[in-house]
Amino acid sequence: MKILVISLLRLGDIFMASPAIEGLRKKYPNAEIDLLVNSPYHNLSGKFFGVTRIIPFERKILQDGLVKPERAQFESFDKVKTFIQMLTNNNYSLVVNLTQNKLSGYLTEAIEATEKLGLTLNEMNQPRYGSMWFKYLNDVVGAKVKSIFHFTDINYFGLGLDKAGQRFNFNETDDGLAEVDLFLKNNNVNGRVKIVIQPLTSDAKKNLPIRQWLEAIEQIRIFDSKAEIILLGAPNEAAVINQMQFELKEKGITVHAAILSIAGAFSLLKKCNQLLTGDTSIKHLAAATDIAVFELSLGSSDLRKTGAYSKNSLILKSKVGCSPCSHNSECIKLSHECSALLTGELVGLAAIKHLHGDWAGLKILADEYADEFEFYRTDISKLGFWHADNILNQKSESSLSAFLDLAAWKFLIDKLHLLALAPYGFEGSLIREYLKTYWADSDDTLLKLSLGQIESAVLDSEHQLNKILASLTKSLRSANTRPVLDFIENEYHSDICTLEKKLQLGNYFSEKLSLDDNLGLFKMRRLQSSLSEVFNHQQIKLKLVCSIKNQILNMNKMEEL
Amino acid sequence: MYLMKNNFRSKSGLPLIKFGERYLCSSVDPMKEAVAWVEKHKDFLVGLNDVMVLGVGCGYHLLALLTRFAGINIIAIDNTIKHIEFVKREHSIAVSNVEFLCVDSLFEATQNIHVHNMVNKPYAVLKFSPAIITFPQLFYDLEALLLARSEQGLDFVIKCRPDLKNLFIADGVRGVAKSLLSIKDLDARLQKLRNSDENIDYKQIRENYLTIKILRELIS
C-alpha cells in the first residue's frame, strides 16, 4: 500500500502532521508513506519524519515560470501536469491532504488515487472533505468560532485513527546526534538543568525583541545560577545568536550558542529540561520529547490552533485586541504591541516558575499581569483532545462550558449521537474523571452550581434555536422567496446574531445572512443546516451536563450509604 | 548589407567571427563568457531537457550548454547561414546533436518540424545577446513567438499541441485562462476553435482546468 500525505504550508505545519503520519504508520505498518512538502523543506530527512520519502513541490520554480515573460507560456502548465502525472503513476491507495487550502484542494483532486481524505476541490469548485473533521475545519474553524480543536487533533481525528493515540514522533539521526554531542563537548555543557531558548522565528511578528530576551535571561540567572542556558538558532540566525551571547558575556552571564540543523535541534531538546520560544517549528519538535515547553504566543500565533502540543506547557499570550493577527498581513500597529509590553522580567520569572512546576506561583503572576497578558496551561483530556485553559479561570463556569463545547463537537462530528445507545454516560464519566484534576471532590457543590448554570444557558439557547429553525423551515417551504427575504431582513436577523455572539460562534451564522448576491435561498439552506448542527450540538452538551450531574449525585448517594 | 569576416581570434586564442565592427562573442575569452551565460540561465533549465537558443554566434555558448547539461536537446536558431556554417565547421563533433535552423521570418520558424516537436513538451528559449545583433527585431519576435508570449505565438503553440486546444473550449476555463495568459482576444480564439473542433475530450478539459486552477492559486 502507498500513502501520500500532503503538507504544503510552513515547517511548523509539517511537524504538526507528525501524529497523523505516526497514526497512519501504526494503522498500515507495511505501507510506503510519502510526504509532499514545499521545496525549501524537501532536504529534511525522510527517516527523521518516519516516511519513505519526501517529495518536493517546486512552488518557486512554478511561480517564476508564470510571472517571468522570458519563460515559455506553458512551462509551468506543463510542469504541473507532469508532476501530477508522476504522483498518479505512484499508484497511491490513499492521498491525505492536511493543508486545507485551494491549491492543495485542486492538487489532491487532480491526483488519481483509490481514497482521498482532506479537502479536494473539483473543476466546478465543489469541495469534498472525506471526513466530517475536515469539513469542521473549513466550516467551524474557518468561521472563527472561539472554542475549537487543535489542528493536530483535527488532522488526526479526520483520518479516523486510533482513539487518543496522538503522538509526535521524530527519529533522531546520526548526524543530529553527532552535532549535539560535539556542541555539548565543545561547550562543556554538563549542568543538571539545561534551558534552551530559541529567540528568533522566521516571522518578525512572532519575535520578542532581543533586548527583552536578554533581560529575561538575566532574570533566569538571578533565580537559578547553575542552569545551563543554551541559545538555539538555525545557521542563518548565527549572527544574532552570537551577538546575544557576546552582550550577555559583557554582563558576566555565560550562555552557550547552539547553531544546529533541525535534526540537531531535536537531539538537543531531548537532552534538556525546558524550552522557551515563540517559534512554531521548535515547539512542535519539542512535543516529541519530555522537555517542558514555555511558549510565547505572539503575532499571528493562535494558541488554540497551533499551541504547544504537550501536557503542562505554559503559553503566555498578549491581550491586545489584534492578537492573534493574520499570517499574511503586516502588523497594523506602529510597533508590535503584543511583544512590546512583554517585559523580560515577566518572561524570566514565568520561565523559572514553570521550570519548577510552580503553577500556584504562576497563578499569582498571571493575576498580577491580568490586564495585559493571559497565561495558559495545556493538557490532553481523557477524551483524547488537546486544550489550553487560562490558569486564572481553570475552575470557572466559562472554562467548563468551553471544555464541554469541545466534548459536544467531538460527539457530534463522530456521529455518536446517532448510535442506538449513544454513549453519553461513558463520555460523561470520562469528563467527570478528567474534571477531578481541577475540581477536587470537595468542590462538588461549586461544580454542580456551574453545571446548573451551564444547563440553564444551554436550555435557553436550545429554545431560541428551535424557534428560529421552525420559522426558517416554514419560510423555506414556501415557493415564494419573499418570506425568506422577510425572515432575513426583519424577523430573525438580530436574534440570530445575538445567539451567535452568545454561543461564541464567530461568524458561523452571519456569513450566511448577507444577501449581496443571488444566492439567497442557497445561503438560507446553509443557514438552516448550520442552525440544525448547532441545535444538535447544544442538545449533546445538555445531555453531557445531565450525565455529569447524575454521576455526581450517584457518587454522593453512594457516599451517604 | 553587412560584411562578415571569420579570420579573427580572441585573446585566449579561439577563432571568432565579426558582424560589421562587432564580434559575435567576447573577444577576450569566449569560453569564459559562454560558461557565465549558462550559469546565468541555469534556473531556466531545471527539470527541462529541451531548449531553443536564439543566436548561434561563434557557438561557444552552445558548447558550454552541452557541457553543463549533458544530453540536452538543442535547436540553435539564427538568420545567417554563414554563422551556422562557422559553428558547424569549428565545433563539428561537439555540436553534432544540435539542430541548426536558419530563418528569415517567423513563418519559417513555425514550419520547422523540430520546433513543432519541441513545443509539445516543456522547453526553454534562451537568447545569446552578442549573437543577435544581426537582426535584433527578428530575434525578439522569434522569442515571443516560441515562448507563446505573442498572439501569433500562442496560435502556433496551440496548433502544435492538441492537448491545449481544449484549454480554451471549456467555458469555465475561459476567464481563468484569460487572466493567466494576459491575451486580450481569447473570445475570438475560443469561437474559432469551437468551430474547428468537433471532438472534445472532457477528461482532458478537466485536467487542464485543474492545472490552470493550481497555477492561478500559485500567483494569487
PDB file of C-alpha atoms in Angstrom, chain A residues 57 59 61-63 65-82 84 102-103 106-107 109-110 112 121-123 125, chain B residues 43-44 46 48 121-123 125 143 147-149 154 157 161 163-164 167-168 180-181 203 206-215 217-219:
ATOM      1  CA  PHE A  57       6.646  20.731  -4.625  1.00  0.00           C
ATOM      2  CA  ARG A  59       6.427  26.279  -5.844  1.00  0.00           C
ATOM      3  CA  ILE A  61      10.029  27.478  -9.959  1.00  0.00           C
ATOM      4  CA  LEU A  62       6.377  27.224 -10.971  1.00  0.00           C
ATOM      5  CA  GLN A  63       5.742  30.813  -9.859  1.00  0.00           C
ATOM      6  CA  GLY A  65       7.523  30.249 -14.891  1.00  0.00           C
ATOM      7  CA  LEU A  66       4.222  32.086 -14.602  1.00  0.00           C
ATOM      8  CA  VAL A  67       5.354  35.615 -13.949  1.00  0.00           C
ATOM      9  CA  LYS A  68       8.582  35.926 -15.935  1.00  0.00           C
ATOM     10  CA  PRO A  69       7.966  36.850 -19.588  1.00  0.00           C
ATOM     11  CA  GLU A  70      11.168  35.150 -20.710  1.00  0.00           C
ATOM     12  CA  ARG A  71       9.698  31.797 -19.707  1.00  0.00           C
ATOM     13  CA  ALA A  72       7.567  29.744 -22.091  1.00  0.00           C
ATOM     14  CA  GLN A  73       3.864  30.497 -21.671  1.00  0.00           C
ATOM     15  CA  PHE A  74       3.048  26.882 -20.883  1.00  0.00           C
ATOM     16  CA  GLU A  75       6.198  25.933 -18.975  1.00  0.00           C
ATOM     17  CA  SER A  76       4.558  25.894 -15.544  1.00  0.00           C
ATOM     18  CA  PHE A  77       1.392  24.407 -17.016  1.00  0.00           C
ATOM     19  CA  ASP A  78       3.414  21.505 -18.400  1.00  0.00           C
ATOM     20  CA  LYS A  79       5.439  21.116 -15.228  1.00  0.00           C
ATOM     21  CA  VAL A  80       2.314  20.907 -13.069  1.00  0.00           C
ATOM     22  CA  LYS A  81       0.745  18.349 -15.402  1.00  0.00           C
ATOM     23  CA  THR A  82       3.934  16.288 -15.431  1.00  0.00           C
ATOM     24  CA  ILE A  84       0.501  15.351 -11.252  1.00  0.00           C
ATOM     25  CA  LYS A 102      -7.383  25.821  -2.530  1.00  0.00           C
ATOM     26  CA  LEU A 103      -4.043  24.917  -4.083  1.00  0.00           C
ATOM     27  CA  TYR A 106      -7.130  21.173  -6.598  1.00  0.00           C
ATOM     28  CA  LEU A 107      -3.911  19.186  -6.472  1.00  0.00           C
ATOM     29  CA  GLU A 109      -8.403  16.297  -6.793  1.00  0.00           C
ATOM     30  CA  ALA A 110      -6.070  16.021  -9.791  1.00  0.00           C
ATOM     31  CA  GLU A 112      -5.732   9.753  -9.148  1.00  0.00           C
ATOM     32  CA  LEU A 121     -11.826  20.853  -4.930  1.00  0.00           C
ATOM     33  CA  ASN A 122     -13.125  19.708  -8.256  1.00  0.00           C
ATOM     34  CA  GLU A 123     -13.224  21.616 -11.556  1.00  0.00           C
ATOM     35  CA  ASN A 125     -15.037  24.383  -7.245  1.00  0.00           C
TER      36      ASN A 125
ATOM     37  CA  ASP B  43      17.446  28.114 -13.487  1.00  0.00           C
ATOM     38  CA  PHE B  44      15.573  28.154 -16.792  1.00  0.00           C
ATOM     39  CA  VAL B  46      15.625  22.985 -14.097  1.00  0.00           C
ATOM     40  CA  LEU B  48      13.770  20.556 -18.683  1.00  0.00           C
ATOM     41  CA  LYS B 121       6.757  19.333 -24.161  1.00  0.00           C
ATOM     42  CA  PRO B 122       8.344  21.576 -21.523  1.00  0.00           C
ATOM     43  CA  TYR B 123      11.097  23.684 -23.082  1.00  0.00           C
ATOM     44  CA  VAL B 125      14.033  29.630 -25.068  1.00  0.00           C
ATOM     45  CA  GLU B 143      11.444  34.783 -28.756  1.00  0.00           C
ATOM     46  CA  LEU B 147       7.534  31.318 -25.854  1.00  0.00           C
ATOM     47  CA  ALA B 148       3.880  31.769 -26.916  1.00  0.00           C
ATOM     48  CA  ARG B 149       4.004  35.230 -25.397  1.00  0.00           C
ATOM     49  CA  LEU B 154       0.001  31.406 -28.829  1.00  0.00           C
ATOM     50  CA  VAL B 157       1.872  26.606 -29.908  1.00  0.00           C
ATOM     51  CA  ARG B 161      -0.386  20.912 -29.153  1.00  0.00           C
ATOM     52  CA  ASP B 163      -3.952  18.844 -25.692  1.00  0.00           C
ATOM     53  CA  LEU B 164      -4.068  22.625 -25.260  1.00  0.00           C
ATOM     54  CA  LEU B 167      -7.987  24.739 -22.693  1.00  0.00           C
ATOM     55  CA  PHE B 168      -9.913  27.446 -24.460  1.00  0.00           C
ATOM     56  CA  LEU B 180      -3.359  33.836 -16.680  1.00  0.00           C
ATOM     57  CA  LEU B 181      -2.267  34.278 -20.265  1.00  0.00           C
ATOM     58  CA  LYS B 203     -11.141  14.265 -19.312  1.00  0.00           C
ATOM     59  CA  ARG B 206     -10.926  18.617 -16.560  1.00  0.00           C
ATOM     60  CA  GLU B 207      -7.195  18.030 -16.241  1.00  0.00           C
ATOM     61  CA  ASN B 208      -6.402  21.314 -17.947  1.00  0.00           C
ATOM     62  CA  TYR B 209      -8.953  23.094 -15.827  1.00  0.00           C
ATOM     63  CA  LEU B 210      -7.495  21.793 -12.557  1.00  0.00           C
ATOM     64  CA  THR B 211      -3.971  22.607 -13.724  1.00  0.00           C
ATOM     65  CA  ILE B 212      -4.986  26.174 -14.542  1.00  0.00           C
ATOM     66  CA  LYS B 213      -6.679  26.457 -11.146  1.00  0.00           C
ATOM     67  CA  ILE B 214      -3.475  25.295  -9.423  1.00  0.00           C
ATOM     68  CA  LEU B 215      -1.439  27.827 -11.382  1.00  0.00           C
ATOM     69  CA  GLU B 217      -3.514  29.744  -6.812  1.00  0.00           C
ATOM     70  CA  LEU B 218       0.258  29.909  -7.179  1.00  0.00           C
ATOM     71  CA  ILE B 219       0.129  33.520  -8.302  1.00  0.00           C
TER      72      ILE B 219
END
